[in-house]
PDB file of C-alpha atoms in Angstrom:
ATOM      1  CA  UNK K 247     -30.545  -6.659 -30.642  1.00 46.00           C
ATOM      2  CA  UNK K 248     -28.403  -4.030 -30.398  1.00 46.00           C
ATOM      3  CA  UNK K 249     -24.631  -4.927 -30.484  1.00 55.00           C
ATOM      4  CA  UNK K 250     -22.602  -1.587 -29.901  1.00 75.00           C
ATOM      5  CA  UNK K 251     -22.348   0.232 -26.687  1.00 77.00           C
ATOM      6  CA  UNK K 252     -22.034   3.345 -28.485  1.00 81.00           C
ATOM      7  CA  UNK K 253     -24.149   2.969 -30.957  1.00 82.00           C
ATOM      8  CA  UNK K 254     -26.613   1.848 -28.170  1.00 80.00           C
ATOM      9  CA  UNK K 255     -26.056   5.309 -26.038  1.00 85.00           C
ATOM     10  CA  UNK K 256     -26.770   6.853 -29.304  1.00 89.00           C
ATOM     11  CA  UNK K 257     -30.170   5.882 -30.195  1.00 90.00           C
ATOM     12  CA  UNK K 258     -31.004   6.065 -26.788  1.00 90.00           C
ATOM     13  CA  UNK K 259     -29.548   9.717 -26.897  1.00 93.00           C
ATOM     14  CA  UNK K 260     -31.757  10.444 -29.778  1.00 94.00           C
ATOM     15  CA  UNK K 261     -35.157   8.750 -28.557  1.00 93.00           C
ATOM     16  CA  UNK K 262     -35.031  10.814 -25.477  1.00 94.00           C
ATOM     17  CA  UNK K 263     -34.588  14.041 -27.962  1.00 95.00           C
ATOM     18  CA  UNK K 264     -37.518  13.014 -29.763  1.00 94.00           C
ATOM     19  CA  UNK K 265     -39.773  12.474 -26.596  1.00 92.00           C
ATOM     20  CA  UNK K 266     -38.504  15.998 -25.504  1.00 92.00           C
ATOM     21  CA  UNK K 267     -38.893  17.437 -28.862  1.00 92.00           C
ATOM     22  CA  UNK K 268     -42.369  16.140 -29.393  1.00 90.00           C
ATOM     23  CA  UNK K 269     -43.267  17.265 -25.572  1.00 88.00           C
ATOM     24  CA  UNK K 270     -42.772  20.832 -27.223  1.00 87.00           C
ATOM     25  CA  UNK K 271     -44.233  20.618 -30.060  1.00 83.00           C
ATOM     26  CA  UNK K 272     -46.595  23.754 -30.603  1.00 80.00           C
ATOM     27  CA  UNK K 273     -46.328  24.141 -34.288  1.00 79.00           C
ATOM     28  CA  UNK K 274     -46.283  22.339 -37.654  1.00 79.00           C
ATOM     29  CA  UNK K 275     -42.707  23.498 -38.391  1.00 83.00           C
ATOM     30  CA  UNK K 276     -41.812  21.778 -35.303  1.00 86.00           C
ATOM     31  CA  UNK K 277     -43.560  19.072 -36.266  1.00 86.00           C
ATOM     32  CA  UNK K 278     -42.218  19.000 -39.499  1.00 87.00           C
ATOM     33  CA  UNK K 279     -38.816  18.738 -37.800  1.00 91.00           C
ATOM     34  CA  UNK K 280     -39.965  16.121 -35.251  1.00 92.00           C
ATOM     35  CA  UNK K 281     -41.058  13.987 -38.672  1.00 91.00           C
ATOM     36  CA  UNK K 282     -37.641  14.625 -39.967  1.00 94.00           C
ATOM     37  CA  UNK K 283     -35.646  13.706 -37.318  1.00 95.00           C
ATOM     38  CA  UNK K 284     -37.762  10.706 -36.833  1.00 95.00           C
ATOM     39  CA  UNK K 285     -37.359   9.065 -40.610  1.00 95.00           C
ATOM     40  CA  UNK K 286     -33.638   9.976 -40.027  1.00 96.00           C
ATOM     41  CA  UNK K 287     -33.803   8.029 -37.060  1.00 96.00           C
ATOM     42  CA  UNK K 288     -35.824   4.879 -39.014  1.00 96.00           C
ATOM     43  CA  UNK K 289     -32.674   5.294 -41.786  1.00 95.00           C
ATOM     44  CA  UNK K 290     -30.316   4.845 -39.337  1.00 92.00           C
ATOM     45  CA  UNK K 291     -32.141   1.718 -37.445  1.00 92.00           C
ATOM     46  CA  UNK K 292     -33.171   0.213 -40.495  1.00 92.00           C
ATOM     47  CA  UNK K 293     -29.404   0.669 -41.784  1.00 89.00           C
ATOM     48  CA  UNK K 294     -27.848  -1.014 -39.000  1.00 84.00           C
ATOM     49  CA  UNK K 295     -30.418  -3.914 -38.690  1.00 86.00           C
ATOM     50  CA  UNK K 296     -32.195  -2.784 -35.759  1.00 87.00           C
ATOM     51  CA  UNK K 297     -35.561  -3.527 -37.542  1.00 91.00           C
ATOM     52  CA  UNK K 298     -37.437  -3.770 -34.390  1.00 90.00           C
ATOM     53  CA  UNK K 299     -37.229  -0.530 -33.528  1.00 92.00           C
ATOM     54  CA  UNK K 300     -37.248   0.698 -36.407  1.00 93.00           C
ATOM     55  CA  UNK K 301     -40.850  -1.186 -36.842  1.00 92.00           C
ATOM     56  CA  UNK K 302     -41.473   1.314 -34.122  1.00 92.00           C
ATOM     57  CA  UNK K 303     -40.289   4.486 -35.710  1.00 94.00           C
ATOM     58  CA  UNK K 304     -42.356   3.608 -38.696  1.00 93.00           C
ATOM     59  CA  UNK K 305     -45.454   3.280 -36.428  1.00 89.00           C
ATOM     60  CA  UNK K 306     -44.571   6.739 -34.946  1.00 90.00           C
ATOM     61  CA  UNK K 307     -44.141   8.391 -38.475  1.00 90.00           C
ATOM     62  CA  UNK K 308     -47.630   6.977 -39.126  1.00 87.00           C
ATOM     63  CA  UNK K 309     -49.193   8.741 -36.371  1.00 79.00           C
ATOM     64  CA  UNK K 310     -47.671  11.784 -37.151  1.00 79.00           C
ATOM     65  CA  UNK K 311     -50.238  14.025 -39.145  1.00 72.00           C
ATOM     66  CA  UNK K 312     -48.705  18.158 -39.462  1.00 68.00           C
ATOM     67  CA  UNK K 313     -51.089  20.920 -39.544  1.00 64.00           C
ATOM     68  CA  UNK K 314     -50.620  24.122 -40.272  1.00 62.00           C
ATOM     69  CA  UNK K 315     -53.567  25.883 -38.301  1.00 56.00           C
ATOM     70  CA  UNK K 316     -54.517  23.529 -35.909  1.00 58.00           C
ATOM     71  CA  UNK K 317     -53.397  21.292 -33.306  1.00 61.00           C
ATOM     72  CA  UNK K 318     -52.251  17.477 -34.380  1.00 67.00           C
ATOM     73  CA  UNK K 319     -55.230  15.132 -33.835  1.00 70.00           C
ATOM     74  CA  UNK K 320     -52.748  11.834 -32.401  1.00 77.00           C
ATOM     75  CA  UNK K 321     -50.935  12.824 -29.976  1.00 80.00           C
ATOM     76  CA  UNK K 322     -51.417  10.721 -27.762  1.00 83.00           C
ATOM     77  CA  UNK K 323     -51.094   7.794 -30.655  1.00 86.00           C
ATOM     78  CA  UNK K 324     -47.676   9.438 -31.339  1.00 86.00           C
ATOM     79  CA  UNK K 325     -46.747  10.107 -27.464  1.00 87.00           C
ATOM     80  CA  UNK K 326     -47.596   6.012 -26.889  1.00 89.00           C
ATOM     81  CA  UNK K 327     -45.570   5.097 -30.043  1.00 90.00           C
ATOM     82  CA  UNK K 328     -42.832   7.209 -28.539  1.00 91.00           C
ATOM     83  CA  UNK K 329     -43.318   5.373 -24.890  1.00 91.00           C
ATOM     84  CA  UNK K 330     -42.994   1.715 -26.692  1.00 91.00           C
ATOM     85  CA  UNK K 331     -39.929   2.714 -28.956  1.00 92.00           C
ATOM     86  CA  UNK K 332     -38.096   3.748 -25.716  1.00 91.00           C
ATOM     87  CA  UNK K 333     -39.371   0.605 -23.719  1.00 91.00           C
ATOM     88  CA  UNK K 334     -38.364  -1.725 -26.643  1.00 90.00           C
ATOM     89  CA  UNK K 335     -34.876  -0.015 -26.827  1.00 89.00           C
ATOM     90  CA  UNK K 336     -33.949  -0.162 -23.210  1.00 85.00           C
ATOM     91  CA  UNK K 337     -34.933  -4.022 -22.847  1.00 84.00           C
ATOM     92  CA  UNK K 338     -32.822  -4.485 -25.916  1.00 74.00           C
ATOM     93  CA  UNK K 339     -29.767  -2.527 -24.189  1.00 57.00           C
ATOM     94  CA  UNK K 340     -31.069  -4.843 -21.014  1.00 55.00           C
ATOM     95  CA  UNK K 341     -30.536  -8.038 -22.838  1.00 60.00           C
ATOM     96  CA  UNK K 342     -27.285  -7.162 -24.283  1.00 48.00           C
ATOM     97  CA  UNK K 343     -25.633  -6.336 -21.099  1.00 41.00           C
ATOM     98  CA  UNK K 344     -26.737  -9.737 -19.625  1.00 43.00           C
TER      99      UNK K 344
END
């Protein structure tokens, strides 16, 4: 799936930032931000043919819902979307080292 070792650290690098950064969240700016750096993310995949995972980003985005008074109603739909991206990118780093 994934055919660059650097590339691979990468977007393995930047899931783990947005499992952090969404572990944090306590705002809709930082939501807002989390969103953003999450369809950057789903460019980037979808740019370099990783359309798995980027399948999961898209399911992420749509469980992403920013309020500005109140607290996000799925997250715990985005926290498990989060928990399968990761998954499916470290058995696709798996496979390629095989």
């Amino acid at each position: 799936m994934i055919h660059d070792e650097r590339k691979c650290s990468e977007i393995m690098h930047e899931i783990d930032a947005l499992c952090t950064m969404h572990e944090k969240i306590s705002q809709a700016s930082e939501c807002r931000e989390f969103n953003r750096r999450s369809a950057m993310l789903l460019q980037r995949l979808e740019d370099a043919g990783y359309y798995m995972l980027a399948d999961r980003v898209m399911d992420l985005l749509a469980a992403c819902n920013p309020k500005d008074l109140s607290q996000c109603d799925s997250i715990q739909r985005a926290r498990d979307s989060l928990q399968r991206l990761k998954d499916l990118a470290k058995l696709g780093l798996e496979n390629e080292s095989d």
